[in-house]
Short mmCIF file of C-alpha atoms in Angstrom, two decimals:
data_model
loop_
_atom_site.label_atom_id
_atom_site.label_comp_id
_atom_site.label_asym_id
_atom_site.label_seq_id
_atom_site.Cartn_x
_atom_site.Cartn_y
_atom_site.Cartn_z
CA MET A 376 24.36 50.15 25.16
CA HIS A 377 21.75 48.10 23.33
CA ARG A 378 20.26 49.63 20.22
CA SER A 379 17.27 48.63 18.16
CA ARG A 380 17.88 48.09 14.46
CA LEU A 381 15.75 48.95 11.45
CA LEU A 382 16.03 46.75 8.35
CA LEU A 383 14.22 48.07 5.29
CA LEU A 384 13.72 44.92 3.22
CA SER A 385 11.84 46.26 0.23
CA SER A 386 10.50 49.45 -1.23
CA ILE A 387 8.83 48.26 -4.35
CA LEU A 388 6.77 50.10 -6.90
CA ILE A 389 3.72 48.18 -5.38
CA GLY A 390 -13.58 52.84 8.74
CA ALA A 391 -10.64 50.13 8.82
CA HIS A 392 -11.36 46.46 9.25
CA THR A 393 -9.05 44.39 11.48
CA PHE A 394 -9.19 40.69 10.58
CA ALA A 395 -9.80 38.22 13.41
CA GLN A 396 -6.82 36.25 14.62
CA ASN A 397 -8.43 32.90 13.76
CA ALA A 398 -9.08 34.00 10.17
CA PRO A 399 -6.88 33.08 7.18
CA ASN A 400 -3.56 34.94 7.13
CA PRO A 401 -1.77 37.15 4.57
CA GLY A 402 0.34 34.95 2.34
CA GLY A 403 -0.77 32.03 4.51
CA VAL A 404 1.74 33.15 7.18
CA GLN A 405 0.62 32.63 10.83
CA ALA A 406 -0.42 34.94 12.53
CA PRO A 407 -0.25 38.76 12.43
CA THR A 408 -0.95 40.78 15.57
CA THR A 409 -2.55 43.46 13.39
CA TRP A 410 -4.06 43.14 9.90
CA MET A 411 -5.89 46.22 8.70
CA ALA A 412 -7.65 46.79 5.40
CA GLN A 413 -10.67 48.79 4.33
CA GLU A 414 -13.93 47.52 2.90
CA ASP A 415 -15.80 50.79 2.40
CA ALA A 416 -14.27 54.18 1.51
CA LEU A 417 -14.27 56.76 -1.26
CA SER A 418 -10.67 56.40 -2.41
CA THR A 419 -9.13 53.24 -3.88
CA ILE A 420 -5.73 51.66 -4.42
CA GLY A 421 -6.00 49.29 -7.35
CA ASN A 422 -9.49 47.83 -6.98
CA TYR A 423 -9.51 48.12 -3.16
CA HIS A 424 -10.55 50.91 -0.83
CA SER A 425 -7.94 52.67 1.29
CA PHE A 426 -8.43 53.45 4.98
CA ASN A 427 -7.80 56.30 7.37
CA LEU A 428 -4.95 55.72 9.80
CA GLU A 429 -6.36 58.47 12.06
CA GLN A 430 -9.49 56.54 12.99
CA ALA A 431 -10.12 55.34 16.53
CA LEU A 432 -8.62 51.94 17.35
CA ASP A 433 -9.13 49.63 20.31
CA ALA A 434 -6.50 49.04 22.99
CA SER A 435 -4.98 45.92 21.43
CA GLU A 436 -4.56 47.66 18.08
CA MET A 437 -2.98 50.66 19.80
CA ASP A 438 -0.47 48.36 21.50
CA ALA A 439 0.38 46.61 18.23
CA LEU A 440 1.01 49.91 16.48
CA SER A 441 3.47 50.98 19.20
CA LEU A 442 5.94 48.31 17.96
CA GLN A 443 7.26 47.72 21.49
CA GLY A 444 9.21 44.59 20.64
CA SER A 445 10.86 43.14 17.57
CA SER A 446 8.38 43.44 14.71
CA THR A 447 7.87 42.88 11.00
CA VAL A 448 5.73 45.50 9.24
CA PHE A 449 4.13 45.42 5.79
CA MET A 450 2.14 48.27 4.30
CA VAL A 451 0.73 49.32 0.95
CA ILE A 452 1.04 53.10 0.74
CA GLN A 453 0.24 55.50 -2.09
CA PRO A 454 1.42 59.15 -1.98
CA ASN A 455 -0.99 61.82 -3.20
CA GLU A 456 1.86 64.28 -3.81
CA ASN A 457 5.38 64.17 -5.27
CA PRO A 458 7.94 63.13 -2.60
CA SER A 459 9.53 66.12 -0.88
CA GLY A 460 10.75 64.79 2.48
CA THR A 461 7.35 65.23 4.17
CA LEU A 462 6.76 63.33 7.42
CA LEU A 463 3.63 61.23 6.94
CA PHE A 464 3.17 59.33 10.21
CA HIS A 465 4.83 57.54 13.13
CA LEU A 466 4.40 53.93 14.22
CA GLY A 467 5.97 53.97 17.67
CA ASP A 468 9.48 55.31 17.14
CA VAL A 469 9.48 54.57 13.40
CA ALA A 470 8.90 57.66 11.24
CA ILE A 471 7.52 57.18 7.72
CA PHE A 472 8.42 60.01 5.31
CA ASP A 473 7.40 60.22 1.65
CA ASP A 474 11.01 59.47 0.60
CA HIS A 475 12.58 57.54 3.50
CA VAL A 476 12.03 55.72 6.83
CA GLU A 477 13.76 56.75 10.09
CA MET A 478 14.20 55.09 13.48
CA ARG A 479 16.47 56.27 16.30
CA GLY A 480 19.06 57.82 14.03
CA GLU A 481 18.93 55.25 11.23
CA SER A 482 17.54 56.25 7.83
CA MET A 483 16.59 54.14 4.81
CA SER A 484 15.50 55.66 1.49
CA THR A 485 12.31 54.58 -0.29
CA GLU A 486 11.02 55.00 -3.84
CA LEU A 487 7.52 56.37 -3.38
CA LYS A 488 5.88 57.95 -6.42
CA LYS A 489 2.79 60.12 -6.62
CA GLY A 490 -0.31 58.12 -7.50
CA GLU A 491 1.44 54.72 -7.49
CA PRO A 492 1.06 52.22 -4.64
CA THR A 493 4.26 51.00 -3.04
CA LEU A 494 4.76 47.88 -0.98
CA LEU A 495 6.91 48.84 2.01
CA THR A 496 8.36 46.07 4.19
CA TYR A 497 10.65 46.53 7.17
CA GLN A 498 11.80 44.62 10.25
CA ILE A 499 12.69 46.04 13.66
CA GLN A 500 15.11 44.11 15.84
CA ARG A 501 15.05 45.07 19.53
CA PRO A 502 16.70 43.57 22.63
CA SER A 503 14.28 41.38 24.61
CA HIS A 504 14.29 43.84 27.59
CA TYR A 505 13.73 46.91 25.38
CA ALA A 506 10.95 49.32 26.43
CA LEU A 507 9.74 52.04 24.07
CA ARG A 508 10.02 55.45 25.72
CA THR A 509 6.87 57.00 24.32
CA SER A 510 3.20 56.98 25.25
CA SER A 511 1.98 57.39 21.68
CA SER A 512 1.54 54.30 19.51
CA TYR A 513 1.13 56.23 16.33
CA ASP A 514 0.81 59.80 15.11
CA VAL A 515 -0.43 60.93 11.70
CA HIS A 516 1.17 64.17 10.49
CA SER A 517 0.00 64.60 6.88
CA SER A 518 -3.17 62.57 6.37
CA SER A 519 -4.03 64.20 3.04
CA ALA A 520 -0.62 63.37 1.56
CA PHE A 521 -1.05 59.59 1.35
CA GLU A 522 -3.43 56.61 1.23
CA ILE A 523 -3.00 53.28 3.04
CA GLY A 524 -4.37 50.15 1.41
CA GLU A 525 -3.29 47.54 3.95
CA LEU A 526 -1.20 47.44 7.13
CA ILE A 527 0.09 44.15 8.58
CA ILE A 528 2.25 43.78 11.70
CA PHE A 529 3.82 40.55 12.98
CA ASP A 530 5.50 40.11 16.35
CA GLY A 531 9.13 39.11 15.87
CA ILE A 532 11.26 38.68 12.77
CA LEU A 533 9.80 36.62 9.92
CA SER A 534 11.86 34.20 7.87
CA ARG A 535 12.82 34.94 4.28
CA GLU A 536 10.20 32.44 3.05
CA GLN A 537 7.47 34.11 5.12
CA LEU A 538 8.47 37.56 3.91
CA ARG A 539 8.24 36.44 0.29
CA LYS A 540 4.75 35.05 0.75
CA VAL A 541 3.28 38.14 2.41
CA ASN A 542 4.96 40.39 -0.16
CA SER A 543 3.51 38.27 -2.98
CA TYR A 544 0.02 38.35 -1.49
CA LEU A 545 0.06 42.16 -1.25
CA ALA A 546 1.71 42.65 -4.65
CA LEU A 547 -0.90 40.57 -6.48
CA LYS A 548 -3.79 42.06 -4.53
CA TYR A 549 -2.84 45.70 -5.17
CA SER A 550 -1.16 45.22 -8.59
CA VAL A 551 2.23 46.30 -7.25
CA THR A 552 5.12 45.12 -9.43
CA ILE A 553 7.93 43.44 -7.47
CA THR A 554 9.82 41.99 -10.44
CA GLU A 555 12.35 44.86 -10.55
CA ASN A 556 13.63 44.42 -7.00
CA ASP A 557 17.40 44.87 -6.74
CA LYS A 558 17.71 41.46 -5.10
CA ALA A 559 16.65 38.47 -7.22
CA GLN A 560 15.23 36.51 -4.27
CA TRP A 561 12.44 39.08 -3.83
CA ARG A 562 11.21 39.19 -7.45
CA ASP A 563 9.07 36.04 -7.65
CA TYR A 564 5.38 35.89 -6.72
CA TRP A 565 5.02 32.97 -4.26
CA THR A 566 1.96 30.89 -3.40
CA PRO A 567 1.29 29.78 0.20
CA GLU A 568 2.31 26.25 -0.88
CA ASN A 569 5.78 27.39 -2.09
CA GLY A 570 4.80 27.42 -5.76
CA HIS A 571 4.86 30.46 -8.02
CA TYR A 572 2.22 32.72 -9.49
CA TRP A 573 5.01 34.43 -11.46
CA ASP A 574 8.48 32.89 -11.80
CA THR A 575 11.55 34.87 -12.87
CA ARG A 576 13.11 31.83 -14.57
CA ILE A 577 10.13 31.36 -16.89
CA ASP A 578 8.51 34.79 -17.08
CA ARG A 579 11.66 36.96 -17.12
CA LEU A 580 10.82 38.60 -20.47
CA TYR A 581 7.36 39.55 -19.18
CA LYS A 582 8.10 41.49 -16.01
CA GLU A 583 6.95 45.06 -16.66
CA ARG A 584 3.65 44.62 -14.79
CA VAL A 585 1.96 41.61 -13.16
CA ILE A 586 -1.74 41.38 -12.27
CA GLY A 587 -4.14 38.55 -11.63
CA LEU A 588 -7.51 37.18 -10.59
CA GLY A 589 -8.18 34.22 -8.35
CA ARG A 590 -8.97 32.83 -4.94
CA SER A 591 -6.86 31.52 -2.06
CA ASP A 592 -8.67 30.63 1.15
CA ALA A 593 -5.38 30.25 3.02
CA GLU A 594 -4.74 33.99 2.67
CA ARG A 595 -8.28 35.41 2.42
CA PHE A 596 -7.75 36.31 -1.22
CA TYR A 597 -10.76 36.59 -3.52
CA GLN A 598 -10.26 38.74 -6.61
CA THR A 599 -12.58 38.72 -9.62
CA GLN A 600 -11.67 42.22 -10.82
CA THR A 601 -8.36 44.07 -10.86
CA VAL A 602 -6.54 46.91 -12.61
CA THR A 603 -2.94 47.95 -13.20
CA THR A 604 -1.77 50.75 -10.91
CA LYS A 605 0.91 52.37 -13.06
CA GLY A 606 1.01 53.21 -16.75
CA ASP A 607 -2.03 52.94 -19.04
CA ALA A 608 -4.79 51.00 -17.33
CA LEU A 609 -5.69 47.39 -18.09
CA TRP A 610 -8.81 46.12 -16.32
CA LEU A 611 -9.60 42.42 -15.85
CA SER A 612 -13.10 41.35 -14.81
CA LEU A 613 -14.55 37.86 -14.50
CA GLY A 614 -18.01 37.42 -15.99
CA SER A 615 -19.19 41.02 -15.60
CA ILE A 616 -17.86 44.48 -14.82
CA ALA A 617 -18.38 45.70 -11.24
CA ASP A 618 -18.06 49.19 -9.81
CA GLU A 619 -14.55 50.26 -8.87
CA GLY A 620 -13.67 48.97 -5.42
CA THR A 621 -16.01 45.95 -5.67
CA MET A 622 -15.82 42.44 -7.13
CA PRO A 623 -18.13 40.68 -9.62
CA ALA A 624 -19.89 37.77 -7.92
CA SER A 625 -18.38 34.64 -9.48
CA THR A 626 -17.61 31.25 -7.97
CA ILE A 627 -13.90 30.34 -8.16
CA ASP A 628 -12.44 27.20 -6.62
CA ASP A 629 -9.76 27.55 -3.98
CA GLU A 630 -6.23 28.08 -5.40
CA SER A 631 -7.55 28.94 -8.89
CA PHE A 632 -5.76 31.83 -10.59
CA VAL A 633 -5.24 33.57 -13.92
CA ILE A 634 -2.00 35.56 -14.03
CA PHE A 635 -1.25 38.32 -16.58
CA SER A 636 2.23 39.74 -17.20
CA GLU A 637 3.48 42.43 -19.56
CA LYS A 638 6.55 42.31 -21.77
CA ASP A 639 9.62 43.98 -20.28
CA SER A 640 9.97 47.55 -21.59
CA LYS A 641 13.53 46.72 -22.70
CA VAL A 642 12.20 44.18 -25.19
CA SER A 643 8.74 45.66 -25.85
CA THR A 644 9.74 46.82 -29.35
CA ALA A 645 10.59 43.22 -30.28
CA SER A 646 7.35 42.05 -31.84
CA SER A 647 6.45 39.42 -34.40
CA CYS A 648 7.13 42.09 -37.07
CA ARG A 649 8.17 45.73 -37.24
CA ILE A 650 5.56 48.05 -35.73
CA GLU A 651 4.40 50.94 -37.88
CA ASP A 652 5.17 54.33 -36.27
CA GLY A 653 6.10 52.47 -33.07
CA VAL A 654 2.39 52.12 -32.17
CA ALA A 655 1.29 48.62 -31.21
CA HIS A 656 -1.98 47.26 -29.90
CA PRO A 657 -1.74 47.75 -26.10
CA LEU A 658 -2.61 44.10 -25.44
CA SER A 659 0.08 42.80 -27.81
CA GLN A 660 2.58 43.26 -24.95
CA TRP A 661 0.72 40.89 -22.61
CA LYS A 662 0.47 37.16 -21.97
CA PHE A 663 -1.46 35.16 -19.39
CA GLN A 664 -1.58 31.72 -17.79
CA LEU A 665 -4.34 29.76 -16.08
CA GLN A 666 -3.23 28.05 -12.86
CA ASN A 667 -5.49 25.30 -11.50
CA TRP A 668 -8.36 27.23 -13.03
CA SER A 669 -11.89 26.19 -12.05
CA SER A 670 -14.81 28.61 -12.06
CA ASP A 671 -18.50 28.74 -12.92
CA GLU A 672 -17.73 31.76 -15.07
CA SER A 673 -15.84 31.24 -18.34
CA THR A 674 -15.79 34.79 -19.75
CA LEU A 675 -12.82 37.01 -18.96
CA ILE A 676 -13.45 40.68 -19.81
CA LEU A 677 -10.49 42.90 -20.72
CA ARG A 678 -10.65 46.69 -20.94
CA VAL A 679 -7.57 48.44 -22.26
CA LYS A 680 -6.75 52.07 -23.02
CA SER A 681 -7.24 52.77 -26.72
CA VAL A 682 -4.44 54.03 -28.99
CA ASP A 683 -4.45 56.46 -31.92
CA ARG A 684 -4.24 53.75 -34.59
CA VAL A 685 -7.94 52.87 -34.57
CA GLU A 686 -7.47 50.19 -37.25
CA LEU A 687 -5.77 48.08 -34.55
CA LYS A 688 -8.91 47.82 -32.43
CA ASP A 689 -10.40 44.92 -34.40
CA SER A 690 -7.19 43.05 -35.25
CA LEU A 691 -6.46 41.16 -32.02
CA PHE A 692 -5.74 37.44 -31.78
CA LEU A 693 -4.91 34.97 -29.01
CA TYR A 694 -1.97 32.70 -29.83
CA ASP A 695 -0.19 29.91 -27.98
CA GLY A 696 2.31 28.80 -30.62
CA THR A 697 -0.10 26.37 -32.22
CA VAL A 698 -3.62 27.77 -32.48
CA VAL A 699 -4.83 31.26 -33.36
CA GLN A 700 -8.13 32.54 -31.94
CA TYR A 701 -9.64 35.80 -33.19
CA LEU A 702 -10.75 38.23 -30.46
CA PRO A 703 -13.27 40.70 -31.87
CA LEU A 704 -13.77 44.10 -30.33
CA VAL A 705 -16.99 43.89 -28.29
CA GLY A 706 -17.26 47.48 -27.08
CA MET A 707 -15.75 50.97 -26.83
CA THR A 708 -16.46 53.22 -23.83
CA ASP A 709 -14.67 56.17 -22.24
CA GLY A 710 -11.48 55.72 -24.24
CA PHE A 711 -11.24 51.96 -23.57
CA TRP A 712 -11.45 48.99 -25.95
CA LYS A 713 -13.28 45.98 -24.57
CA TYR A 714 -12.56 42.33 -25.42
CA GLU A 715 -13.73 38.96 -24.11
CA VAL A 716 -11.76 35.72 -23.77
CA ASP A 717 -13.51 32.37 -23.40
CA LEU A 718 -11.49 30.50 -20.77
CA SER A 719 -13.42 27.24 -21.06
CA ASN A 720 -11.30 25.86 -23.93
CA LEU A 721 -7.90 26.93 -22.61
CA GLN A 722 -5.41 24.68 -20.84
CA ASP A 723 -4.01 25.03 -17.36
CA PHE A 724 -0.40 26.24 -17.10
CA ARG A 725 -0.16 27.00 -20.82
CA HIS A 726 1.00 30.49 -21.81
CA TYR A 727 -1.31 32.51 -24.08
CA PHE A 728 -0.12 35.59 -25.96
CA PHE A 729 -1.97 38.45 -27.64
CA THR A 730 -0.92 39.40 -31.17
CA THR A 731 -2.07 41.37 -34.21
CA ASN A 732 0.05 39.25 -36.58
CA PRO A 733 -1.42 35.74 -36.42
CA GLN A 734 0.87 34.29 -39.11
CA MET A 735 4.05 35.39 -37.32
CA GLU A 736 5.92 35.99 -40.58
CA CYS A 737 7.70 39.17 -41.61
CA GLU A 738 9.53 40.58 -44.62
CA ASP A 739 13.06 40.06 -43.26
CA GLU A 740 12.57 37.53 -40.45
CA SER A 741 10.64 34.35 -39.84
CA ILE A 742 10.44 31.84 -37.00
CA GLU A 743 8.67 28.54 -37.60
CA VAL A 744 8.56 24.89 -36.55
CA ILE A 745 9.35 22.21 -39.16
CA ASP A 746 9.54 18.55 -38.10
CA ASN A 747 10.22 19.38 -34.44
CA GLN A 748 12.92 21.85 -35.42
CA ILE A 749 12.78 25.56 -34.65
CA VAL A 750 13.84 27.25 -37.90
CA VAL A 751 14.87 30.91 -37.73
CA ASN A 752 15.58 33.11 -40.75
CA GLU A 753 17.07 36.60 -40.64
CA ARG A 754 17.88 38.40 -43.89
CA GLY A 755 18.68 41.86 -42.54
CA MET A 756 21.88 41.14 -40.58
CA SER A 757 25.01 39.19 -41.51
CA ALA A 758 25.73 38.30 -37.86
CA TRP A 759 23.04 37.96 -35.20
CA ASP A 760 22.00 35.98 -32.14
CA VAL A 761 19.07 33.64 -31.58
CA GLU A 762 17.73 32.92 -28.10
CA VAL A 763 15.45 29.97 -27.34
CA GLN A 764 13.80 29.88 -23.91
CA SER A 765 11.67 27.00 -22.64
CA LEU A 766 8.40 28.03 -20.99
CA THR A 767 8.40 24.71 -19.15
CA ASP A 768 11.52 25.12 -17.01
CA GLY A 769 12.97 28.48 -18.09
CA SER A 770 16.15 27.00 -19.58
CA THR A 771 17.66 29.33 -22.20
CA VAL A 772 20.12 28.78 -25.06
CA LEU A 773 21.79 31.73 -26.86
CA ASN A 774 23.73 31.14 -30.09
CA ARG A 775 25.60 33.44 -32.49
CA VAL A 776 24.63 33.01 -36.17
CA ASN A 777 26.69 34.06 -39.18
CA GLY A 778 24.43 33.82 -42.19
CA SER A 779 20.72 34.00 -42.86
CA SER A 780 19.32 30.85 -41.22
CA THR A 781 19.68 28.48 -38.27
CA SER A 782 17.73 25.61 -36.73
CA ARG A 783 17.70 23.46 -33.61
CA PHE A 784 15.76 20.43 -32.40
CA ALA A 785 13.49 20.87 -29.38
CA THR A 786 11.35 18.58 -27.24
CA ALA A 787 7.59 19.04 -26.82
CA GLY A 788 6.57 22.30 -25.17
CA GLN A 789 6.26 26.04 -25.63
CA TYR A 790 9.28 28.23 -26.39
CA VAL A 791 9.91 31.96 -26.72
CA VAL A 792 12.27 32.43 -29.67
CA SER A 793 14.04 35.78 -30.06
CA ILE A 794 16.30 37.36 -32.68
CA LEU A 795 18.88 39.78 -31.26
CA ASP A 796 21.55 41.92 -32.85
CA THR A 797 25.16 41.45 -31.77
CA ASN A 798 24.75 44.21 -29.14
CA GLY A 799 22.06 42.22 -27.34
CA ASN A 800 19.09 44.28 -28.55
CA TYR A 801 15.94 42.24 -29.13
CA ARG A 802 14.73 42.63 -32.73
CA MET A 803 11.98 40.01 -32.99
CA MET A 804 10.26 37.70 -30.52
CA GLN A 805 7.51 35.12 -30.77
CA VAL A 806 6.19 31.96 -29.14
CA VAL A 807 6.30 28.57 -30.84
CA SER A 808 4.92 25.21 -29.76
CA ILE A 809 6.22 21.73 -30.53
CA GLY A 810 4.21 18.54 -30.35
CA GLU A 811 1.21 19.94 -28.49
CA GLU A 812 -2.40 20.88 -29.18
CA SER A 813 -4.03 23.65 -27.24
CA VAL A 814 -7.58 24.83 -27.81
CA GLU A 815 -9.77 21.78 -28.23
CA ASP A 816 -12.80 23.36 -29.85
CA ILE A 817 -10.98 25.46 -32.45
CA ALA A 818 -10.27 23.17 -35.38
CA LEU A 819 -6.94 23.47 -37.16
CA SER A 820 -8.33 21.90 -40.31
CA GLY A 821 -11.23 24.30 -40.91
CA PRO A 822 -12.38 25.18 -44.44
CA GLU A 823 -10.24 24.90 -47.55
CA LEU A 824 -8.66 28.21 -48.60
CA LYS A 825 -6.72 28.85 -51.79
CA ILE A 826 -5.71 31.92 -53.76
CA TYR A 827 -4.47 31.94 -57.33
CA PRO A 828 -2.34 32.95 -59.09
CA ASN A 829 0.06 32.91 -56.18
CA PRO A 830 2.58 34.48 -56.53
CA ILE A 831 1.08 37.17 -58.75
CA GLU A 832 2.35 40.37 -60.34
CA ARG A 833 1.31 43.59 -58.65
CA GLY A 834 -1.84 45.23 -59.96
CA ARG A 835 -3.29 41.97 -61.25
CA GLU A 836 -6.45 40.44 -59.77
CA ALA A 837 -6.15 37.17 -57.84
CA THR A 838 -9.03 34.90 -56.89
CA LEU A 839 -9.65 33.72 -53.34
CA GLU A 840 -11.68 30.51 -53.02
CA ILE A 841 -13.20 29.42 -49.72
CA ASN A 842 -14.72 25.94 -49.66
CA ASP A 843 -16.52 23.93 -46.96
CA LEU A 844 -16.96 26.89 -44.61
CA PRO A 845 -18.76 25.64 -41.45
CA GLU A 846 -22.36 26.75 -41.12
CA MET A 847 -22.66 29.63 -38.68
CA GLU A 848 -24.84 32.70 -38.22
CA GLY A 849 -23.46 36.07 -39.28
CA ASP A 850 -21.42 37.44 -42.15
CA VAL A 851 -17.96 36.32 -43.20
CA SER A 852 -15.18 38.94 -42.99
CA ILE A 853 -12.26 38.88 -45.45
CA THR A 854 -9.25 41.03 -44.49
CA VAL A 855 -5.92 41.49 -46.26
CA THR A 856 -2.96 42.75 -44.18
CA ASP A 857 0.63 43.47 -45.12
CA ALA A 858 3.72 42.16 -43.32
CA ARG A 859 3.47 44.93 -40.74
CA GLY A 860 -0.13 44.11 -39.87
CA ARG A 861 -1.62 47.09 -41.73
CA ILE A 862 -5.08 46.46 -43.15
CA MET A 863 -4.99 46.81 -46.95
CA SER A 864 -8.61 45.82 -47.61
CA GLN A 865 -11.59 44.53 -45.69
CA SER A 866 -14.89 43.13 -46.96
CA GLU A 867 -18.03 41.53 -45.54
CA ARG A 868 -19.70 38.65 -47.39
CA GLU A 869 -22.96 36.89 -46.63
CA TYR A 870 -22.46 33.36 -45.37
CA SER A 871 -22.14 30.63 -47.95
CA PRO A 872 -20.24 27.34 -47.63
CA ASN A 873 -18.35 28.27 -50.81
CA ILE A 874 -17.21 31.82 -51.53
CA VAL A 875 -15.22 33.28 -54.43
CA HIS A 876 -13.69 36.69 -53.75
CA PRO A 877 -11.37 38.96 -55.83
CA VAL A 878 -8.10 40.28 -54.35
CA ARG A 879 -6.05 43.01 -56.02
CA LEU A 880 -2.85 44.53 -54.56
CA ASN A 881 -0.67 47.19 -56.13
CA MET A 882 2.53 46.90 -54.10
CA PRO A 883 4.94 43.93 -54.01
CA GLY A 884 5.24 42.10 -50.70
CA ILE A 885 4.02 39.21 -48.57
CA TYR A 886 0.39 39.61 -47.53
CA THR A 887 -1.92 37.70 -45.20
CA VAL A 888 -5.50 36.96 -46.22
CA ILE A 889 -7.64 36.37 -43.11
CA VAL A 890 -11.14 34.88 -43.25
CA ARG A 891 -13.08 35.46 -40.02
CA GLN A 892 -16.27 33.67 -39.09
CA GLY A 893 -17.58 34.28 -35.58
CA ASN A 894 -14.67 33.68 -33.20
CA SER A 895 -12.76 31.54 -35.71
CA ALA A 896 -10.11 32.82 -38.10
CA TYR A 897 -8.46 31.10 -41.07
CA SER A 898 -5.64 32.55 -43.13
CA LEU A 899 -3.13 31.99 -45.89
CA LYS A 900 -0.20 33.86 -47.46
CA HIS A 901 -0.35 35.79 -50.73
CA ILE A 902 2.85 36.91 -52.50
CA VAL A 903 2.79 39.92 -54.83
CA ARG A 904 5.80 40.45 -57.07
CA THR A 905 7.12 43.37 -59.09
CA SER A 906 5.90 43.40 -62.70
CA ASN A 907 8.34 42.00 -65.27
#
C-alpha cells in the first residue's frame, strides 16, 4: 500500500492578494502555484498585514490548497492564544494544530508561541497516482486563534537550496529569527544569488534577532520599515516613520540591504566594560551592515524601547573599531527613544556596532591595537582565554593565557575580540580594526585636547584645554564618565575655538572626558589617584 509522507522541515520562531504567476517569486524560486499575502487588514505580523484564510477563493486557488499531489508549503503563522492542542485549520488532509501538524496518522510537533510569528515549512511526498479522498480543499476551525501573514505552495518537492531561499525571504520580511534552528544548514539568511544577508560563520555571536531593510526585485521584496516580533521592540525606518503596516516612500536600488543583528543572549552580558546593575542601553547589543547599499534616502531612524537608566539615553555611539560617531537622542515618544544614523558616510559590508563606552577601556581589562598587533590585558584572572574572530571570513582563534597580557599579529580587517573565563563564559567583547579607515567625513585628527595634571590626586582640580575646535553652530558639551560608562559630570559651553574647563573628581579611577560638538565626539583619558 502506498502512503503519502509528511516532512516537517522547520518550525522556527519566525481580503488576501494572490500574486500573478509571471511576477517575481519568493526567494527568487520559480514558481509557486499559490502565493498569498495581505495588503490591507486591521491586524499585522511584523510590519505587514495578516489575511483571513476563510475568505472566498477562486477555483485554481481552491485546487492548490487541496494539496492533491506532492507539495512544498511555507506559511507565516502567529497564534493569538497559548498553544493547547487546538485544531486551527486543514489544507487538504494536512491538519495544522497550535502545537503540531498531522497528516494520515503522522504527527510532527511545532514550537508556536502566543503573539510571535513562526515560519512553518513542510513537504508532502505522494505517489504519482495518489488521489485525495476529500472534496474540501481547506477548512478553518478556529479563525480567532491565529493570524496568517503569508502562505506559499509549490507543486513538488523543492531542493535544499530552494527551501533555504524561501525561508530566508520570509524570515527577513516578517522578522522571524531562524538562527537557532537545530540544523546548521537552515540558520543562514540566503540571497537569491546564493550570497548571505546573515552568515553563521561571521555573525555567529549576533544571532538573537535579525531584521533588515532593503529591496530585491527577484523576490518582490521592498522593505523601508520593519520591527522585531519578539522581545522589546526595535523599529527601523528609512527617511521617515510610516504608519504600522505601511512603508515610507524611499527609492532603494535593487539588491540593496541594511541588516541588523542582536548579540546572542548567551554573550549579551559581555560588553566593553562591566554594566552597572546589569542595565545596558538596548541598542548596545546590536550591530548592522550595509550590503550593496544605494538609496536616495540617507537617514536611518531607530526607535527602541527605553530603559530605567535614563542617563543612558544620550550616551550612544556608533563604532567600527576605528572611528567613533556620537548619536544624540533626537526624540522620546510613547516609551521609545529615537535616534538617527547618517548612512551616507558608511562603507558597504563593514560592520558597525552601537556602544556607550567609546574608548573601549575598563578598570580590569583592555583590548587595543598597537602596530598591527591586537593587545589584550586582563588583570582580574590568573588564567583566561582570548578569542579573535575575523569579520571578513569568520575564522576564529582561541588561546589560553596564563598571566595578565597577550598579543597577536593580524592582517587588515575587522575583528571581534573576546575575553572568556576558563569555563567558556564571555567576560568582555569588543570590535577592533586594523589598517582600515571607515567614516570619511569624521576626522580622526579633530581639535587638540589635553588635561593636566594627569594623573592627578583625587579631590584636586584639573584643567581641560580644547584648542582648534572646528567652527560649528550650537553649544559644546563636555561629559566625564567613569570606567563603567556612568556620567560623573556634564556641562554645556558656548562655542569657542579654544576652551578652558575645570574638572574635579573625588574618587580614584580611570575616567573618560568626552567633548561633543554636533555629531562629532572627541575624548581623552583622565587618571585620578588616591591621595598620598
